[in-house]
Coordinates of C-alpha atoms in Angstrom, one line a residue:
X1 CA -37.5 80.8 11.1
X2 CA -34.2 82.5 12.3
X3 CA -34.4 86.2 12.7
X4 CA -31.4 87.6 11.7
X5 CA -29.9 90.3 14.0
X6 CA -30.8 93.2 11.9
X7 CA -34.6 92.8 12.3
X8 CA -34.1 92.3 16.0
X9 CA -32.8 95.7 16.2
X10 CA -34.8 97.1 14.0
X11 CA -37.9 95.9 15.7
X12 CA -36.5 96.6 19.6
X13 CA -35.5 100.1 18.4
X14 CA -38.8 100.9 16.2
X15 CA -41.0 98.8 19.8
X16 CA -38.9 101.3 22.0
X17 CA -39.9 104.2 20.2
X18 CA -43.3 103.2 19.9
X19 CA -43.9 102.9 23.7
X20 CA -42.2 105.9 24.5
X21 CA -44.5 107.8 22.1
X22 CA -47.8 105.9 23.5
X23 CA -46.3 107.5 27.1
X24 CA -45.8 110.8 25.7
X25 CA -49.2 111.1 24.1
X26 CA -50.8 110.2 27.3
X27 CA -48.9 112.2 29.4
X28 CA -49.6 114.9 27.4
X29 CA -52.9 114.3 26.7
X30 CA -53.7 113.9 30.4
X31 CA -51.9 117.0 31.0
X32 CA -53.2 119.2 28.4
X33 CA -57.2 118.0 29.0
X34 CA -56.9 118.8 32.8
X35 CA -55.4 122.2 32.0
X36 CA -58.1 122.8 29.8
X37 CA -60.7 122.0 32.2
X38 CA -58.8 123.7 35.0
X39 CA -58.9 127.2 32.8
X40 CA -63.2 126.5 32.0
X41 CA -63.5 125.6 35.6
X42 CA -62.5 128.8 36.6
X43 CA -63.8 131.5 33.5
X44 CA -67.0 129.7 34.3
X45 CA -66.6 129.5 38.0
X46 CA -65.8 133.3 37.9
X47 CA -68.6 133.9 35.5
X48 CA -71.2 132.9 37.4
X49 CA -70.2 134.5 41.2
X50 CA -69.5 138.0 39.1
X51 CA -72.9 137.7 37.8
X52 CA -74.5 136.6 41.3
X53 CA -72.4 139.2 43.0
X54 CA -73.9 142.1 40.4
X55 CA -77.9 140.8 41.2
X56 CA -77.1 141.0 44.6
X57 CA -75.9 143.9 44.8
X58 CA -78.3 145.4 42.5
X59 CA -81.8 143.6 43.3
X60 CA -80.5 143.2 47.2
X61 CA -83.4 140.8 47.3
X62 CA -85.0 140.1 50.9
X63 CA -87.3 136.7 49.9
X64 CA -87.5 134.3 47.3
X65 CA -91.0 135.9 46.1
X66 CA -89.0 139.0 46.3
X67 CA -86.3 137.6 44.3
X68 CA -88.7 136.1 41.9
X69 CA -91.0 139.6 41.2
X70 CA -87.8 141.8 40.9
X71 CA -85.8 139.4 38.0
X72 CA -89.6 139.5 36.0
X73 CA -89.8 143.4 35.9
X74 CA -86.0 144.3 35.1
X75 CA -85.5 140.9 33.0
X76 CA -84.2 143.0 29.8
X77 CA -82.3 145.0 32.2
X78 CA -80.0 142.2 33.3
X79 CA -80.7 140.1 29.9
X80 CA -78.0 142.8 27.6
X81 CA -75.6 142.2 30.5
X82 CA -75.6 138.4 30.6
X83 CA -75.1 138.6 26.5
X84 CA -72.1 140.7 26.5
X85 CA -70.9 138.6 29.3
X86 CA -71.4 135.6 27.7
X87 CA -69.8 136.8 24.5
X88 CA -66.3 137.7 26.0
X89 CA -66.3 135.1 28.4
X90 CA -65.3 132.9 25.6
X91 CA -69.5 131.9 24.8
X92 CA -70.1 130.8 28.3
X93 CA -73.9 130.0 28.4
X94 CA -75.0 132.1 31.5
X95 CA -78.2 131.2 33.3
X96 CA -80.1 132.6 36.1
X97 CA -82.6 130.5 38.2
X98 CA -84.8 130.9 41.2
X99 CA -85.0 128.0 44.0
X100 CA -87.3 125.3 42.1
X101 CA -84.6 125.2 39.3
X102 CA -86.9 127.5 36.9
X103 CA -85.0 129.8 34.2
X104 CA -85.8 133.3 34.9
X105 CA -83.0 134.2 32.5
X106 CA -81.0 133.1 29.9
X107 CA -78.1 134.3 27.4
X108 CA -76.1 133.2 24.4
X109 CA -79.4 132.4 22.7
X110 CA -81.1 129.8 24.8
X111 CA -85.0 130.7 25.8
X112 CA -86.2 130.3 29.4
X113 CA -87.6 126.9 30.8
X114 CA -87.3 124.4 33.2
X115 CA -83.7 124.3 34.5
X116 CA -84.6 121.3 36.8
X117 CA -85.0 119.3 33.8
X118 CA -81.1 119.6 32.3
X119 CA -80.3 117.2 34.5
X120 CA -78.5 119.4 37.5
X121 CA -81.4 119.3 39.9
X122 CA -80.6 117.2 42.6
X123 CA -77.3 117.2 44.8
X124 CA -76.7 120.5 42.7
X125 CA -79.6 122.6 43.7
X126 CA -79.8 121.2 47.1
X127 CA -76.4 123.0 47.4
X128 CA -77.8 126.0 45.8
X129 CA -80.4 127.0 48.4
X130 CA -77.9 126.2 51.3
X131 CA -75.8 129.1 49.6
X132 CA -72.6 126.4 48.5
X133 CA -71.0 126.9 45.1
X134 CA -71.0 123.9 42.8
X135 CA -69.4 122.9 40.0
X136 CA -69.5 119.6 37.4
X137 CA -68.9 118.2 34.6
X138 CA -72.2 116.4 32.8
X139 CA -74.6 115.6 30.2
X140 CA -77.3 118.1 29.7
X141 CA -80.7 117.3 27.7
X142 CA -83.4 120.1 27.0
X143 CA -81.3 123.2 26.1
X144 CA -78.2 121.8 26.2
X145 CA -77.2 118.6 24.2
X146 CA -73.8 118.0 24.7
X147 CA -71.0 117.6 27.3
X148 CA -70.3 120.9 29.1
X149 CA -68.9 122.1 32.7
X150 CA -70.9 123.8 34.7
X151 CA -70.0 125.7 37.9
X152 CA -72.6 127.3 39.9
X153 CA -73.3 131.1 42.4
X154 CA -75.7 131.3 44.7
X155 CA -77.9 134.3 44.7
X156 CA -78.2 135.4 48.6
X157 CA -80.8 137.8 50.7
X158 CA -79.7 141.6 51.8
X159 CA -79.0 139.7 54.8
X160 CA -77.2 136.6 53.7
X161 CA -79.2 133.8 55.5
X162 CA -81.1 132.5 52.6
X163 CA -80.4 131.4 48.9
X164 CA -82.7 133.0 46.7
X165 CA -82.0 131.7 43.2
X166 CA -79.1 130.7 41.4
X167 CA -76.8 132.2 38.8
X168 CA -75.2 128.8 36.7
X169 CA -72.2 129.6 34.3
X170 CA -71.5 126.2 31.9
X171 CA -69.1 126.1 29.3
X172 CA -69.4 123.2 26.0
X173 CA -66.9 120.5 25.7
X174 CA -66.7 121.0 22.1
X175 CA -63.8 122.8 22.3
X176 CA -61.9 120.9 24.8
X177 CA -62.6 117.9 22.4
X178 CA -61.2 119.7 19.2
X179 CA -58.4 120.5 20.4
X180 CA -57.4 117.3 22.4
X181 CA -58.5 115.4 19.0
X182 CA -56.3 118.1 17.0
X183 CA -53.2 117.2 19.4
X184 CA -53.9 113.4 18.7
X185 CA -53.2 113.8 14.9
X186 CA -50.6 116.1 15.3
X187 CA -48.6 113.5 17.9
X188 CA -49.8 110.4 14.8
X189 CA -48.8 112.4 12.4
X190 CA -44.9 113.3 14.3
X191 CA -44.8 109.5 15.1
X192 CA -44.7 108.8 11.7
X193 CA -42.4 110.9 10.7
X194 CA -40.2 110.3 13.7
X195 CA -40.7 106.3 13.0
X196 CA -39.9 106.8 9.5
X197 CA -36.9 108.8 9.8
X198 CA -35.7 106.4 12.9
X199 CA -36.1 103.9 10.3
X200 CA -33.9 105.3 8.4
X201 CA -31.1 105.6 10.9
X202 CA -31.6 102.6 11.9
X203 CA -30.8 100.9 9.1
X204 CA -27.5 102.8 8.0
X205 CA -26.6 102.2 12.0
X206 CA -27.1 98.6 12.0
X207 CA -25.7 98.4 8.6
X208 CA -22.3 100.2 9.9
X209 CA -22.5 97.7 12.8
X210 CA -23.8 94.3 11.4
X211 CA -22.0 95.0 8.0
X212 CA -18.7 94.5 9.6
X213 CA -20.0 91.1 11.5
X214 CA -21.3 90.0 8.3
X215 CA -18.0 90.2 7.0
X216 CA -15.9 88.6 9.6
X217 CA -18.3 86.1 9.5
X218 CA -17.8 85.4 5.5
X219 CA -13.9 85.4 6.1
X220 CA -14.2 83.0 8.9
X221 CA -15.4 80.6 7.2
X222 CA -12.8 80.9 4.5
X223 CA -10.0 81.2 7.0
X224 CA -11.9 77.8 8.2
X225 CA -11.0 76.3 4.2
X226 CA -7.0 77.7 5.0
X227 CA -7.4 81.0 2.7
X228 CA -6.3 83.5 5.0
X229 CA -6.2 86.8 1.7
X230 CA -9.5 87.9 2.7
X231 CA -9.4 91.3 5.0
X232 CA -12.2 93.2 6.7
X233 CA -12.7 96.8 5.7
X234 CA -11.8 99.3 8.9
X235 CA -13.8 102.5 8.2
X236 CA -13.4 105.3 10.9
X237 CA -12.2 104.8 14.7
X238 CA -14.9 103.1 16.3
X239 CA -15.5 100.4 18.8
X240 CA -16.2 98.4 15.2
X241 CA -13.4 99.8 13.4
X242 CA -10.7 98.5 16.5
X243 CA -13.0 95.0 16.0
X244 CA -12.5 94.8 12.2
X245 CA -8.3 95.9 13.1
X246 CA -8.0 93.0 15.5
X247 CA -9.9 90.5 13.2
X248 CA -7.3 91.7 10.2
X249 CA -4.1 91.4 12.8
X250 CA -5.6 87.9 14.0
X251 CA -6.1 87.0 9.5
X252 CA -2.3 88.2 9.5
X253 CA -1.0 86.3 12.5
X254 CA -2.4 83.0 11.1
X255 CA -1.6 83.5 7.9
X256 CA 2.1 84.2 8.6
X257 CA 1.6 80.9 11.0
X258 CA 0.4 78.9 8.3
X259 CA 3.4 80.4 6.3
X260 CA 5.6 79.2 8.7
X261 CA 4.4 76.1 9.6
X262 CA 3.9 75.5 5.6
X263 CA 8.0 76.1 5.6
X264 CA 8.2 74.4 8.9
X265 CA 7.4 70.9 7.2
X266 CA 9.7 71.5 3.9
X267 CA 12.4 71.7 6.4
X268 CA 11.8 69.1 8.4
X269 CA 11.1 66.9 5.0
X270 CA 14.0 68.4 4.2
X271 CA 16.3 67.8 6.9
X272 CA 15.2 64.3 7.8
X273 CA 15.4 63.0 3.8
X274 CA 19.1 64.6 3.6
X275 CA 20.5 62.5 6.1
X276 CA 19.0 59.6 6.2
X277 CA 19.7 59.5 2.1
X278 CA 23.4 60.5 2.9
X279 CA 23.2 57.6 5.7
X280 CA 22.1 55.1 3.7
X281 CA 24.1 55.5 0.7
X282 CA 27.5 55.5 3.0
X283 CA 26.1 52.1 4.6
X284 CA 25.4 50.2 1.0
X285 CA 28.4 51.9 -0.3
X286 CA 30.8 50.4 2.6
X287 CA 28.3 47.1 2.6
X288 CA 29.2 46.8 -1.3
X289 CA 32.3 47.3 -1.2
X290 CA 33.0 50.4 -3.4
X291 CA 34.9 52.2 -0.6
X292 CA 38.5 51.2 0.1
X293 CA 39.0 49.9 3.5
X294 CA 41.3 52.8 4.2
X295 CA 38.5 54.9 3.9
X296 CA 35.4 53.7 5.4
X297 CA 36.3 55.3 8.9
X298 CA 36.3 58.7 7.4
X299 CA 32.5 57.9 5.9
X300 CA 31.9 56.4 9.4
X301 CA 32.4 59.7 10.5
X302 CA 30.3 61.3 8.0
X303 CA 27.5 59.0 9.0
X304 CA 28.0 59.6 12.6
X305 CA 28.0 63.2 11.8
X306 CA 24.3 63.0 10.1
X307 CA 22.8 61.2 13.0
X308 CA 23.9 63.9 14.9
X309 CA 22.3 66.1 13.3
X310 CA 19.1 63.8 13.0
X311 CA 19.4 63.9 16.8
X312 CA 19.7 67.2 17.1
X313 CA 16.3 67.8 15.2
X314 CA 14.4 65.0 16.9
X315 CA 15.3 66.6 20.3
X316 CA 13.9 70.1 19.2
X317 CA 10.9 68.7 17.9
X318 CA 10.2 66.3 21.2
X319 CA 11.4 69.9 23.1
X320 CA 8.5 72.0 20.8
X321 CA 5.9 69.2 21.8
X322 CA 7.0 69.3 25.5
X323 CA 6.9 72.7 25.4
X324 CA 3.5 73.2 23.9
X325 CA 1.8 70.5 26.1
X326 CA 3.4 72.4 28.8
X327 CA 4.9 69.3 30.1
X328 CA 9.0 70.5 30.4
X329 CA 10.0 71.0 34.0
X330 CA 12.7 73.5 35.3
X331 CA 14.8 72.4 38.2
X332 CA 16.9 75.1 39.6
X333 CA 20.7 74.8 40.4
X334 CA 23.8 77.3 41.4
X335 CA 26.1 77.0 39.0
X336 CA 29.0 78.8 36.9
X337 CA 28.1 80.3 34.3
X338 CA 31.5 81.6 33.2
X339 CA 32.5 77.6 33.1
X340 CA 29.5 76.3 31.0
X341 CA 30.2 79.5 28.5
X342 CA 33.8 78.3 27.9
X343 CA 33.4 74.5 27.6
X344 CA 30.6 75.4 25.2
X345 CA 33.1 77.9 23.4
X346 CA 36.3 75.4 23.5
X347 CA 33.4 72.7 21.7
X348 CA 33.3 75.2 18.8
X349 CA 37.3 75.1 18.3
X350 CA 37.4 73.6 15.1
X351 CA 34.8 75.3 13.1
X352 CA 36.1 78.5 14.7
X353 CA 39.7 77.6 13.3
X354 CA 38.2 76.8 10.1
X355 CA 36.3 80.7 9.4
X356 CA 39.5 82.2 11.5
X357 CA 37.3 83.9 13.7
X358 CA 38.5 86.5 15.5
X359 CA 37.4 85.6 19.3
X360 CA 37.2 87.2 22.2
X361 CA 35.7 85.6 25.6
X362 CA 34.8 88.3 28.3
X363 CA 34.2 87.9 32.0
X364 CA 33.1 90.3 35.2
X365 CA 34.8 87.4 37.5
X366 CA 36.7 84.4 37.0
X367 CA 33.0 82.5 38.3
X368 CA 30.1 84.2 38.3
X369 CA 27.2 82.0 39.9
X370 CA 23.8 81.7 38.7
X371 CA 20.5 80.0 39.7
X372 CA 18.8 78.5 36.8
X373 CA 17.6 74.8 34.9
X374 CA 21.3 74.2 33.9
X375 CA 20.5 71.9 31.0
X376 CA 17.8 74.3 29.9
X377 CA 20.7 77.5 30.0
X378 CA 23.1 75.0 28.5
X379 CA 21.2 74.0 25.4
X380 CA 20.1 77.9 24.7
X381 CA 23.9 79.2 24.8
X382 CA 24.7 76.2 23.1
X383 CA 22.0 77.2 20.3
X384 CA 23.2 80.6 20.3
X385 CA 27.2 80.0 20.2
X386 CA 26.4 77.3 17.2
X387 CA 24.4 80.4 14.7
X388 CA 27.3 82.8 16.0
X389 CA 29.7 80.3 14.3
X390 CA 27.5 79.3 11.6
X391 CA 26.8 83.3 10.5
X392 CA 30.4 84.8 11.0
X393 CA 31.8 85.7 7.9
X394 CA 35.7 84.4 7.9
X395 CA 37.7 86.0 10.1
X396 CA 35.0 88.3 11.3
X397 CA 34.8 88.8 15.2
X398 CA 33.5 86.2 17.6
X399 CA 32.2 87.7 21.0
X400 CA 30.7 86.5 24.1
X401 CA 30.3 88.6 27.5
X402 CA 29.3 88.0 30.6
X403 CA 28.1 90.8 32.8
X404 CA 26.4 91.6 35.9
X405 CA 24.1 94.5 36.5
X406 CA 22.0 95.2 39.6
X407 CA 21.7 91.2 40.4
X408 CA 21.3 90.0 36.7
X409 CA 23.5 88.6 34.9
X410 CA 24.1 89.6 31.2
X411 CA 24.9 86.8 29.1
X412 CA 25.6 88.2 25.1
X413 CA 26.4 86.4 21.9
X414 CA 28.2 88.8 19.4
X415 CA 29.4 87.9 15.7
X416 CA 30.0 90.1 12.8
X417 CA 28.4 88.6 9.4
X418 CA 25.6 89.0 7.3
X419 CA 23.1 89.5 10.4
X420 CA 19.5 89.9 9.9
X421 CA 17.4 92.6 7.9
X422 CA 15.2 94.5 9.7
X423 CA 12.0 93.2 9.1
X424 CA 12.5 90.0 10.0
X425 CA 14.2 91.1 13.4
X426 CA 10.7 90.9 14.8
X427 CA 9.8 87.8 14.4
X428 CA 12.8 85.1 14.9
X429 CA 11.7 84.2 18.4
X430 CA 8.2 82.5 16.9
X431 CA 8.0 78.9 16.2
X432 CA 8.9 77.9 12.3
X433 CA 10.5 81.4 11.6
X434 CA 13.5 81.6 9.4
X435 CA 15.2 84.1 8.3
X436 CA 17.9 82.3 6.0
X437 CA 14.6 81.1 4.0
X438 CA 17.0 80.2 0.8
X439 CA 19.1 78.1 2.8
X440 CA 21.9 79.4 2.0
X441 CA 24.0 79.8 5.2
X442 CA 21.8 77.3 7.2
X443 CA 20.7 74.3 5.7
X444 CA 20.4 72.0 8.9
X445 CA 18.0 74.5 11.1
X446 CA 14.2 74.5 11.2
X447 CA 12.7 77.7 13.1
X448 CA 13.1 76.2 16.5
X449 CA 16.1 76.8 18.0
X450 CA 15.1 80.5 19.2
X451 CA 11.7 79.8 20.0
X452 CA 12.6 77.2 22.3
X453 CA 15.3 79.6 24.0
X454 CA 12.8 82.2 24.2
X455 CA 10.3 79.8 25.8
X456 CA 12.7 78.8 28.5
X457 CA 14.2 82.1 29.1
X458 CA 10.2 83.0 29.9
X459 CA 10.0 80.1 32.2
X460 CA 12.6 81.7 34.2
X461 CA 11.1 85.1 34.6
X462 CA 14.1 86.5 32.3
X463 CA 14.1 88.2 29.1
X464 CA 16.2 87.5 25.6
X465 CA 16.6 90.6 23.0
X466 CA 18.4 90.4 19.6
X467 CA 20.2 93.2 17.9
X468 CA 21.7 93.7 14.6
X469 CA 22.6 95.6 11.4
X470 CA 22.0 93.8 8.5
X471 CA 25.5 93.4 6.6
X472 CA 27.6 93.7 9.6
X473 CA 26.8 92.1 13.2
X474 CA 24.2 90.5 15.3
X475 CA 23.8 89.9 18.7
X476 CA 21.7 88.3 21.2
X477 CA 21.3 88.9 25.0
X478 CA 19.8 87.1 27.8
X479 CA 19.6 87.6 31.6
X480 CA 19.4 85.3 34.4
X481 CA 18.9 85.6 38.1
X482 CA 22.5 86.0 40.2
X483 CA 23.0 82.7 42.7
X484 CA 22.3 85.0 45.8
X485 CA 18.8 85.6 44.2
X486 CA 17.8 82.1 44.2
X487 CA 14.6 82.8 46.0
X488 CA 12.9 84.5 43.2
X489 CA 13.9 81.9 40.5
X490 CA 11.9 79.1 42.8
X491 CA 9.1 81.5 43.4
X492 CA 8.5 82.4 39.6
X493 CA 9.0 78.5 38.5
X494 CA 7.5 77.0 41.6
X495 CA 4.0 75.2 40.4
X496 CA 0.7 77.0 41.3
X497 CA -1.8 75.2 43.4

């Protein structure tokens, strides 16, 4: 069964907290118990040489037999002061012994007997009588019946050579036990609580991540079906909000495509069923005989003028698939630019007679040389020249300059018309886009003719702009590399290995 990505966070996040919890609790726990036994160590370590140091000095004993005789007759003596010691050392069970392991007094309630038999008689007392301190951490049977530390004094002679009895200071684990169980619950008991409320975050965190993803992911596969409405919440400023902006800007990009390309077709339907209808209806008129002979030349030129213009279309659409299978190939030349402007210019002389434009051609030098594909620049300027004409308004102004500027030179278009409206003025140099989308000024284009300009421009390393006011001029502007620059146009077009 597919785990969706919510429960694997869930359940890294809630396995990561557990472990690091398991680590606390044992670090802690480790810590804590050997602190604990540390501190009894050394109350009952302390206990038991105070006592041993106070008989000594007291009882200075000189034998064992001594020893032995002495603790019988002042037993109640020493048996208040191992009580009140054992009270407020925190109920340390204080016994004194003589060399064979035998009681010879007790406090905190526990009678006299056989030490020997509590199961501290061998390595233990072996140390006692050569006068070595001990401590340990055991089982006792007999007076004591749970786990305790013990730590253990030896009682020495006047003189110091020989270990007399024993004074053994031993401290229950009960305690230690309590409180390390206590600490247990407490550390269950935060877990919990720390699980539950990291639960809780969790979810709202993976939700503000996944729910996003989720989402793209439902208006995928509807952009997948060609609806391209839906949109993707952006809440706040986060790595997750920039993802949902993108996705939205990506929705928007291919729906405006689709728009386009959706247009894109009508006019190529369009523009190929016009002419070919006009064409064919001048051919079976002339074949028929309904036009007068006088007059078929004239429709012979009307026909010849709408395969031109199916031409012209044909070329920009094998130039779009050239372009986009990245198979069109720039070959650099020196040539004049100047001279290619004004032939293209003198080719407009009729349809600029007919609007009365107001023209004016503009030069730097009578030839100014530049190193480009001269096809590719002719076909652009062209393009450009042809929608100056086409959008004038009559008698409007009809401009084109050519400039140079730090080894570019400045090629502009200028015409005063309708121009175009602001909001368009970002996107004529994309593939299908129109801004005369009525028709109404250009009935034979289809969206290419600037996109293909901008694509070759690009090839060259250059740049195009476009200006304008809507209601009173455009213009467009493009650069290209001066003839004594010819390295860097080969360098930029030159194929990559």
């Amino acid at each position: 069964m597919r785990k969706s990505l919510f429960t694997r966070y869930v359940t890294v996040f809630m396995l990561i907290i557990f472990i690091a919890f398991s680590i606390l609790s044992l670090v802690l726990g480790s810590n804590m118990s050997i602190t604990m036994l540390d501190n009894m160590s050394k109350t009952c370590g302390d206990t038991a040489e105070n006592v041993s140091h106070l008989i000594e000095t007291i009882l200075k004993p000189e034998s064992a037999e001594a020893f032995n005789q002495t603790m019988s007759a002042e037993k109640d003596k020493f048996a208040i002061y191992i009580q009140h010691v054992a009270e407020i050392s925190d109920n340390v069970r204080i016994f004194v012994i003589d060399r064979d392991g035998n009681i010879l007094l007790s406090g905190n309630k526990y009678e006299t007997g056989t030490f020997a038999s509590s199961g501290i008689d061998g390595k233990a007392l072996e140390s006692l009588r050569s006068g070595i301190e001990i401590k340990g951490y055991d089982n006792m049977n007999g007076a004591l019946t749970d786990r305790f530390l013990y730590c253990g004094a030896p009682i020495l002679t006047e003189a110091g050579d020989e270990a007399v009895g024993a004074v053994f200071a031993c401290s229950s684990a009960d305690g230690l036990n309590a409180m390390i169980g206590s600490m247990i619950k407490t550390m269950l008991l935060t877990s919990l609580w720390v699980f539950l409320a990291a639960l809780v975050a969790v979810y709202f965190l993976s939700e503000r991540v996944i729910g996003p993803l989720k989402d793209m992911s439902r208006a995928a596969k509807s952009y997948a079906t060609g609806n391209f409405d839906i949109r993707i919440p952006v809440r706040g400023n986060d790595e997750v909000a920039e993802l949902a902006s993108a996705f939205n800007q990506m929705a928007t990009g291919l729906q405006n495509l689709e728009n386009m390309r959706s247009s894109f077709l009508a006019n190529v339907s369009h523009d190929l069923k016009t002419p070919m209808t006009t064409i064919s209806g001048f051919i079976d008129a002339i074949i028929s005989g309904a036009i007068p002979q006088e007059n078929v030349n004239e429709y012979l030129e009307r026909i010849k003028s709408e395969v031109l213009r199916l031409s012209r279309l044909v070329r920009q659409l094998l130039d779009l698939s050239r372009i986009q299978a990245g198979d069109r190939k720039f070959e650099p030349t020196v040539f004049d630019i100047c001279e290619t402007a004004r032939q293209i210019v003198l080719s407009f002389e009729q349809k600029i007679d007919e609007k009365k434009l107001d023209v004016e051609f503009n030069c730097d030098e009578e030839r100014m040389k530049v190193v480009a594909d001269k096809d590719a620049i002719h076909q652009i300027l062209y393009n450009l020249c042809d929608n100056a004409v086409k959008f004038s308004k009559d008698g409007g102004k009809y401009r084109l300059d050519i400039t140079q500027k730090d080894k570019k030179i400045h090629v502009s278009v200028y015409n005063e018309g309708q121009g175009i409206m602001s909001e368009d003025l970002p996107f004529i140099f994309e593939r299908f886009y129109k801004s005369d989308k009525s028709r109404g000024l250009d009935k034979t284009g289809v969206g290419l003719g600037l996109y293909i300009a901008k694509t070759i421009i690009d090839a060259h390393g250059e740049s195009i702009v476009a200006r304008s006011e809507y209601g009173k001029y455009c213009q467009f502007e493009f650069t290209l590399q001066c003839a004594d620059n010819k390295r860097a146009f080969i360098d930029k077009t030159a194929p990559k290995d």
